[in-house]
PDB file of C-alpha atoms in Angstrom:
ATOM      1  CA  UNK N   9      15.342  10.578  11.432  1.00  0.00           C
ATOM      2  CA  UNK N  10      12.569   8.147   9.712  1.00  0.00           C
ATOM      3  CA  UNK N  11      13.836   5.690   8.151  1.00  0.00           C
ATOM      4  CA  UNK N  12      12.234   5.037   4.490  1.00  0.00           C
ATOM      5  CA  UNK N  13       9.657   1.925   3.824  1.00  0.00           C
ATOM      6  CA  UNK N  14      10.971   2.156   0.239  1.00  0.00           C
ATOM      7  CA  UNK N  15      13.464   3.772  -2.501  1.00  0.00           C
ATOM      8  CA  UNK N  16      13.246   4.372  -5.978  1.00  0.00           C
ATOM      9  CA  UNK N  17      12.296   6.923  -8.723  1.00  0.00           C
ATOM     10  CA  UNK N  18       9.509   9.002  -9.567  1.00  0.00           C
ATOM     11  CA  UNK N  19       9.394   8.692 -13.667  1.00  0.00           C
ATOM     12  CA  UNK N  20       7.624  10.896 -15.886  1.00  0.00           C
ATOM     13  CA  UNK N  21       8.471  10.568 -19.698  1.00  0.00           C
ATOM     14  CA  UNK N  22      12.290  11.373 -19.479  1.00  0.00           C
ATOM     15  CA  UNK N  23      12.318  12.847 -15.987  1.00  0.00           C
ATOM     16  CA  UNK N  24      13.709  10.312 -13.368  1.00  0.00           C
ATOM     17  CA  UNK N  25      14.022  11.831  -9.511  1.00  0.00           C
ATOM     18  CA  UNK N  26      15.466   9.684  -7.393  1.00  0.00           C
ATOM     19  CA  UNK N  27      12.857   9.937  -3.875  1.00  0.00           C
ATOM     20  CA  UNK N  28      12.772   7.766  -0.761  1.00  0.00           C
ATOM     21  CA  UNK N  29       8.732   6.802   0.408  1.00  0.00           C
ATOM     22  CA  UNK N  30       8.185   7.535   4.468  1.00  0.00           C
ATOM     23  CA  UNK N  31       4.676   6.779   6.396  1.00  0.00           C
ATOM     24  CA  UNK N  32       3.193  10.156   6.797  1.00  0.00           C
ATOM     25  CA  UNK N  33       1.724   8.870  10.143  1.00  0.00           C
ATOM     26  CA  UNK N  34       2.541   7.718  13.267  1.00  0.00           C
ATOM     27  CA  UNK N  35       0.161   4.705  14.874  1.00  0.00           C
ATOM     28  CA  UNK N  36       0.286   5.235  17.972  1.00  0.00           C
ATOM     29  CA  UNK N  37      -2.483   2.295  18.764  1.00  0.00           C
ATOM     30  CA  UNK N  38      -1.164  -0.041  21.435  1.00  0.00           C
ATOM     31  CA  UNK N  39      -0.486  -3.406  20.816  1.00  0.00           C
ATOM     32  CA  UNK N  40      -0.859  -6.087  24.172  1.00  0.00           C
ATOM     33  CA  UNK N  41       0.989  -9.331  23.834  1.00  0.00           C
ATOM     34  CA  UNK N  42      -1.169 -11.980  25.858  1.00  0.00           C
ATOM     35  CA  UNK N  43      -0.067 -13.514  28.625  1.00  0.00           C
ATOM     36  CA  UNK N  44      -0.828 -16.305  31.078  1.00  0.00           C
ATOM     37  CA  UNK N  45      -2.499 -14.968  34.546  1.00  0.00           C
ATOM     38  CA  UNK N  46       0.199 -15.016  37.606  1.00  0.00           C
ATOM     39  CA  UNK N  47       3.093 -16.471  35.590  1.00  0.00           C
ATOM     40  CA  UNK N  48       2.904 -12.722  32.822  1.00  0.00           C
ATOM     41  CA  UNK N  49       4.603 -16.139  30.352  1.00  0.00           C
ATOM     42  CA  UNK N  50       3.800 -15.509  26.674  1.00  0.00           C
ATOM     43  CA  UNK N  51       1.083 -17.449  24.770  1.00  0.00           C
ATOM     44  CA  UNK N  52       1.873 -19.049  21.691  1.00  0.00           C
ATOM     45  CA  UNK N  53      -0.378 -20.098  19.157  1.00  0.00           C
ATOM     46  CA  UNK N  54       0.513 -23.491  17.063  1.00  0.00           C
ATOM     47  CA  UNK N  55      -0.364 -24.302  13.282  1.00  0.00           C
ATOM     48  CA  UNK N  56      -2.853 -27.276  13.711  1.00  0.00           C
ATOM     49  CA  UNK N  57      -4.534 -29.494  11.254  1.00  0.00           C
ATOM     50  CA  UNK N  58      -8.177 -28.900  12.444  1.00  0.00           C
ATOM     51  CA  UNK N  59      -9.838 -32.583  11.156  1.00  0.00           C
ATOM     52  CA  UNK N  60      -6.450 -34.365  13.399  1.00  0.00           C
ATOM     53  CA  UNK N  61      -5.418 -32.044  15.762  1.00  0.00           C
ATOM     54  CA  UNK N  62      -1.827 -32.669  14.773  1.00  0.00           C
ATOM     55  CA  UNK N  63       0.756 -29.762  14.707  1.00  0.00           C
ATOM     56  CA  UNK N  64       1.813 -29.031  11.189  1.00  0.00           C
ATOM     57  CA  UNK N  65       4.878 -27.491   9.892  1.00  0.00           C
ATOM     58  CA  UNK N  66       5.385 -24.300   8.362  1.00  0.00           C
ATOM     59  CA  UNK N  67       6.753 -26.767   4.972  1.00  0.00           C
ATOM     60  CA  UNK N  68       3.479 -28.488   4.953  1.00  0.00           C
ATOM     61  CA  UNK N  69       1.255 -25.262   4.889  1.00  0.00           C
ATOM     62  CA  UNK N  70      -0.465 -23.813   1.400  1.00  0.00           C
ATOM     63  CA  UNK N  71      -2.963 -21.240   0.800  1.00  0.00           C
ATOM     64  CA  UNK N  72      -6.642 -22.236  -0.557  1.00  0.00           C
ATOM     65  CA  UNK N  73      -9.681 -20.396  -1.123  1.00  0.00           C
ATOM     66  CA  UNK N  74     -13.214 -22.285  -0.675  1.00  0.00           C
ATOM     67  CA  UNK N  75     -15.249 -22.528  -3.164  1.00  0.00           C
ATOM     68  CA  UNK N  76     -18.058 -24.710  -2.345  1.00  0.00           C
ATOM     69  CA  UNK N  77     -18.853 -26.899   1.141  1.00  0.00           C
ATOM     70  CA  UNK N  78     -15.213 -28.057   2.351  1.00  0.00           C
ATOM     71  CA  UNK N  79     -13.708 -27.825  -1.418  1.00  0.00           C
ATOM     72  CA  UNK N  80     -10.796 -25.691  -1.665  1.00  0.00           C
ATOM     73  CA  UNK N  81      -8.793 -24.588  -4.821  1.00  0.00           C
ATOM     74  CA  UNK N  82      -4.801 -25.225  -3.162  1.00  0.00           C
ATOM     75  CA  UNK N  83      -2.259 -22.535  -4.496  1.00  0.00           C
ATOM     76  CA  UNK N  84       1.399 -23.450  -3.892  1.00  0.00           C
ATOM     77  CA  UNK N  85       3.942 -20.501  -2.671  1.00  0.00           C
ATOM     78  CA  UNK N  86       5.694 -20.838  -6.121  1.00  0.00           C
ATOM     79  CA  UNK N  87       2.218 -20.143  -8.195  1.00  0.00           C
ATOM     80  CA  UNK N  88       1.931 -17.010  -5.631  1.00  0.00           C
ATOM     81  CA  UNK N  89       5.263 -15.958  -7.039  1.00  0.00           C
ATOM     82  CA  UNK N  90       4.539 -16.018 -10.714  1.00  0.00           C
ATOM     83  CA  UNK N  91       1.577 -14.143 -10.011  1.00  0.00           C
ATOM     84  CA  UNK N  92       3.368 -11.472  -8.043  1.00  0.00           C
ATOM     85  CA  UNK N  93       3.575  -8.268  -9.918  1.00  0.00           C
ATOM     86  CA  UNK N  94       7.337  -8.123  -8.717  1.00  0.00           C
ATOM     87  CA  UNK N  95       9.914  -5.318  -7.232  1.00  0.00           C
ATOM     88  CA  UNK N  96       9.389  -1.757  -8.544  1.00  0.00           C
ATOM     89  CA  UNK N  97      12.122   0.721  -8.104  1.00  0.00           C
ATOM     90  CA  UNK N  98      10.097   3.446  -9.801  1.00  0.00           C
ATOM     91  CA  UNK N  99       6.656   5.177  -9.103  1.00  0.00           C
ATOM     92  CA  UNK N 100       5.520   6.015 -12.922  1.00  0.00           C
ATOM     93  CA  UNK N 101       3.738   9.097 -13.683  1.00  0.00           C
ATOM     94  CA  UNK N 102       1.203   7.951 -16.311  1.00  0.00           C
ATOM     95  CA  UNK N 103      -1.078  11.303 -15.917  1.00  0.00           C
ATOM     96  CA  UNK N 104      -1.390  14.204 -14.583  1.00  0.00           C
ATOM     97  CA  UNK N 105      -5.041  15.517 -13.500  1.00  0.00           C
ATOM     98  CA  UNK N 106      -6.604  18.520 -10.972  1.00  0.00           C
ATOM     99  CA  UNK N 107      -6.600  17.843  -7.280  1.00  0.00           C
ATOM    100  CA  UNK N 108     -10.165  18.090  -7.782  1.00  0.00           C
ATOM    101  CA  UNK N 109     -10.740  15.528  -9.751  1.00  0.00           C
ATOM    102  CA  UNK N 110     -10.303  12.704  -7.839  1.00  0.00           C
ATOM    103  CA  UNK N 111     -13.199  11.732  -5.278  1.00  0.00           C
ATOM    104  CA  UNK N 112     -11.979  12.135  -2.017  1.00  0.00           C
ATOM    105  CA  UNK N 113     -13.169   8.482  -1.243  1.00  0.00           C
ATOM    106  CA  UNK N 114     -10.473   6.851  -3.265  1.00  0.00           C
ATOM    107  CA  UNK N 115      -7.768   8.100  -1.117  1.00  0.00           C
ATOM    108  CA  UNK N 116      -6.557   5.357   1.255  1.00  0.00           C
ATOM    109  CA  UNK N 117      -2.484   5.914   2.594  1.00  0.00           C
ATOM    110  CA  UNK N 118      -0.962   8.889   2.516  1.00  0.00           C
ATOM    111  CA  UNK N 119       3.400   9.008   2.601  1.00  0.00           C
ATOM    112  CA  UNK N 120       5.882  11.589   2.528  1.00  0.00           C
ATOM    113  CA  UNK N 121       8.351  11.608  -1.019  1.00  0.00           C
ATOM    114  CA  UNK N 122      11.993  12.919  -0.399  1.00  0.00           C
ATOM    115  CA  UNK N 123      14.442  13.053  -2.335  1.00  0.00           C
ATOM    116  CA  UNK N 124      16.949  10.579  -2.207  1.00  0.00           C
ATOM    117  CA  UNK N 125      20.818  11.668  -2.721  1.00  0.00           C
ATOM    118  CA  UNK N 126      21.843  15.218  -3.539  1.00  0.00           C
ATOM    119  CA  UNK N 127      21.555  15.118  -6.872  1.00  0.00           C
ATOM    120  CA  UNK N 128      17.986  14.639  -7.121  1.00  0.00           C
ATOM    121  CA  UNK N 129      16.785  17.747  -4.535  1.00  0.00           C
ATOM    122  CA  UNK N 130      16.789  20.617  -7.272  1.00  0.00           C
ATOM    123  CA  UNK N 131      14.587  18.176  -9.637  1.00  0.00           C
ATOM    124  CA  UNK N 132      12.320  17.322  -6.515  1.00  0.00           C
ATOM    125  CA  UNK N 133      12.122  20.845  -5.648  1.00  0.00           C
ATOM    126  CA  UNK N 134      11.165  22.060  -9.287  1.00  0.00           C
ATOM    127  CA  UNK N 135       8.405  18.725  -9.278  1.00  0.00           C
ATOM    128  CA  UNK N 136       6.978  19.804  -6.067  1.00  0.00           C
ATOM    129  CA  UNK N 137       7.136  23.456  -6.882  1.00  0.00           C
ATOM    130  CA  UNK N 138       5.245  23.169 -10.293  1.00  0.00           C
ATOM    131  CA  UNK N 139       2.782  20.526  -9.233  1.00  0.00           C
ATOM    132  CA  UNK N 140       1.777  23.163  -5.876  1.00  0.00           C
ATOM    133  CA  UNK N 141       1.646  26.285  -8.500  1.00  0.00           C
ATOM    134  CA  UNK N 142      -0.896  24.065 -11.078  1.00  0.00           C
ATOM    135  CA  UNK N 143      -2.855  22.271  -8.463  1.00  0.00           C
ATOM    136  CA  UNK N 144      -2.201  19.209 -10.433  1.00  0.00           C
ATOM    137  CA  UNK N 145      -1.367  15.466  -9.322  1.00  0.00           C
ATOM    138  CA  UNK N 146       0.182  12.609 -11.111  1.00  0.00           C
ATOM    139  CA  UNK N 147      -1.552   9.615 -10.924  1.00  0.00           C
ATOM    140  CA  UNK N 148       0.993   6.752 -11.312  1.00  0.00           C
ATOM    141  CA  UNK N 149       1.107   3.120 -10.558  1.00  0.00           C
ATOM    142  CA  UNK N 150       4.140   1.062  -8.815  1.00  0.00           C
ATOM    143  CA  UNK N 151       4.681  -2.111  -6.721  1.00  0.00           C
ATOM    144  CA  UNK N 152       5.429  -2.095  -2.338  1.00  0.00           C
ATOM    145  CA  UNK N 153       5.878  -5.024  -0.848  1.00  0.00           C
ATOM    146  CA  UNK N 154       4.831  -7.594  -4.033  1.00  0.00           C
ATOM    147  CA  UNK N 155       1.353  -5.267  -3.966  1.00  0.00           C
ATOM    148  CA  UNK N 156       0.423  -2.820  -7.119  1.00  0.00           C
ATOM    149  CA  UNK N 157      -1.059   0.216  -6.095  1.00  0.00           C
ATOM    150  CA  UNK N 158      -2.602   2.728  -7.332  1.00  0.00           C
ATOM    151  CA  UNK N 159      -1.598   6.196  -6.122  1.00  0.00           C
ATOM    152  CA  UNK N 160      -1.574  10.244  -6.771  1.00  0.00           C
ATOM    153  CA  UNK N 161       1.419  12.066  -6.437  1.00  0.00           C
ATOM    154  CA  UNK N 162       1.067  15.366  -5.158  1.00  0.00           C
ATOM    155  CA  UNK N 163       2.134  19.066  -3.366  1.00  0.00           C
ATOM    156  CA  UNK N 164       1.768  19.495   0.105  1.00  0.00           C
ATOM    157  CA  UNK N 165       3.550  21.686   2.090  1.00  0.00           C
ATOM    158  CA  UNK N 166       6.506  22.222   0.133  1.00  0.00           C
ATOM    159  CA  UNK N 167       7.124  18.301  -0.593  1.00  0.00           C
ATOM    160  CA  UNK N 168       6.019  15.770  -2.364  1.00  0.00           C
ATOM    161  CA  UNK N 169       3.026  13.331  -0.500  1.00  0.00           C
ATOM    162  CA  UNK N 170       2.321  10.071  -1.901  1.00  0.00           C
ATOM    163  CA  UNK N 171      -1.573   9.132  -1.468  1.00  0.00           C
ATOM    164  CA  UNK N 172      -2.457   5.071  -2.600  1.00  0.00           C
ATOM    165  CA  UNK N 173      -5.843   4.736  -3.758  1.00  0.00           C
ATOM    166  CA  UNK N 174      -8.271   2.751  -3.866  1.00  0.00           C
ATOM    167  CA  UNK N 175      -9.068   1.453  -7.756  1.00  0.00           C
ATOM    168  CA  UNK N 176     -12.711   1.725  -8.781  1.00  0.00           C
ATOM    169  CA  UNK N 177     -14.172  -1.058  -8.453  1.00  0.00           C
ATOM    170  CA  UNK N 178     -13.101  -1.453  -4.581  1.00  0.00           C
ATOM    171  CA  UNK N 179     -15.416   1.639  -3.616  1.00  0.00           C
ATOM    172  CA  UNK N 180     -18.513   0.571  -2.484  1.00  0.00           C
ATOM    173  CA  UNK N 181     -22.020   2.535  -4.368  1.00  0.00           C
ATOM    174  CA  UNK N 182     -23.968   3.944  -1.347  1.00  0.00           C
ATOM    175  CA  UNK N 183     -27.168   2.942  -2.683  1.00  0.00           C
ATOM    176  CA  UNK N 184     -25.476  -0.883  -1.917  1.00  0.00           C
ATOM    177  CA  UNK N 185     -24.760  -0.160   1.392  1.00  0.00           C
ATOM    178  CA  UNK N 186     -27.119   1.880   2.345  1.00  0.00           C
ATOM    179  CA  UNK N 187     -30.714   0.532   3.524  1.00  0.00           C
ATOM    180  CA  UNK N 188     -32.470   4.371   3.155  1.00  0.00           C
ATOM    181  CA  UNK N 189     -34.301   6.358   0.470  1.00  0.00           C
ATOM    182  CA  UNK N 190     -33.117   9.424  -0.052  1.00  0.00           C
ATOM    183  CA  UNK N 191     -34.740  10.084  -2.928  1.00  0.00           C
TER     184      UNK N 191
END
C-alpha cells in the first residue's frame, strides 16, 4: 500500500472529511549516481566559496538573489521562515465551479484523496458521489511542504483526485512565446 505525502481535511463551510493526499503517478525515470571510472567509488560534490576556493560549511551558507553585476540581496534561513506560509492540515474548499471551466493549461499535479480513518469514508463517499453527479470541482487552496498551492478538487473514478494548478499569472500568453502570426 502507498504510503500518503500528506494528511489532513478537506473543509467546506461546516463539512470537515478527514482524507490522506497520495501521488497519482509513478516516475519511473531512472536516476544514475556518478561514479569514478574503474574504481565504480561515488563522486561527491563540496560547497565552495567560488572567489577563494575554500570549502564552506553548511552554517556559513545563505540564500541571495542578484540584482545587479555581483550585488546580491542576502536572506537569512530565519527571514525564509517568517515568510513561509506554514503547515496546513486542511485543503479549504473556497468554490465550487464546472469541470469546464478551468483551462486545461492550469492543471499541473494530479493526487489521489482517500479518506483517512473510518469515520470519514461515508462523508468522502457522499463528496465524491455528488461532485461526479454535478460535474463540479472545488477549487481550494492549502500548504505541502511550506508551498501554497492552488488546486481543484474533483471526481474521478469513484474517488476524490487532487489536481494543483498553476495560478494565473504563471501561464505563459502564446502570443509571448510564440514567434508566428496566426492571424
Amino acid at each position: 500500500m502507498a504510503r500518503p505525502v500528506w494528511r489532513g481535511s478537506i473543509t467546506f463551510g461546516l463539512v470537515s472529511i478527514p482524507v490522506a493526499l497520495y501521488s497519482a503517478v509513478d516516475d519511473h525515470t531512472v536516476h544514475f549516481h556518478q561514479l569514478q571510472r574503474g574504481t565504480n567509488d561515488r563522486i561527491r560534490y563540496r560547497r565552495v566559496n567560488e572567489r577563494t576556493g575554500d570549502d564552506v560549511g553548511f552554517d556559513d551558507i545563505v540564500k541571495g538573489r542578484e540584482v545587479g553585476d555581483g550585488e546580491y540581496v542576502v536572506v537569512e534561513p530565519d527571514e525564509l521562515a517568517d515568510i513561509a506560509p506554514g503547515r496546513s492540515r486542511s485543503i479549504e474548499i473556497e468554490s465550487f465551479v464546472a469541470l469546464d471551466e478551468i483551462d486545461p493549461v492550469h492543471f499541473r499535479t494530479t493526487y489521489w484523496l482517500g479518506p483517512s480513518g473510518e469515520g470519514s469514508v461515508n462523508p468522502y463517499r457522499l463528496l465524491a458521489a455528488a461532485m461526479a453527479r454535478t460535474n463540479r470541482v472545488g477549487i481550494a487552496q492549502f500548504v505541502m511542504r511550506n508551498k501554497q498551492y492552488l488546486t481543484a478538487v474533483r471526481a474521478d473514478r469513484g474517488v476524490l483526485a487532487l489536481d494543483t494548478l498553476y495560478f494565473a499569472d504563471e501561464i505563459r500568453d502564446p502570443a509571448d512565446v510564440l514567434d508566428v502570426d496566426l492571424g
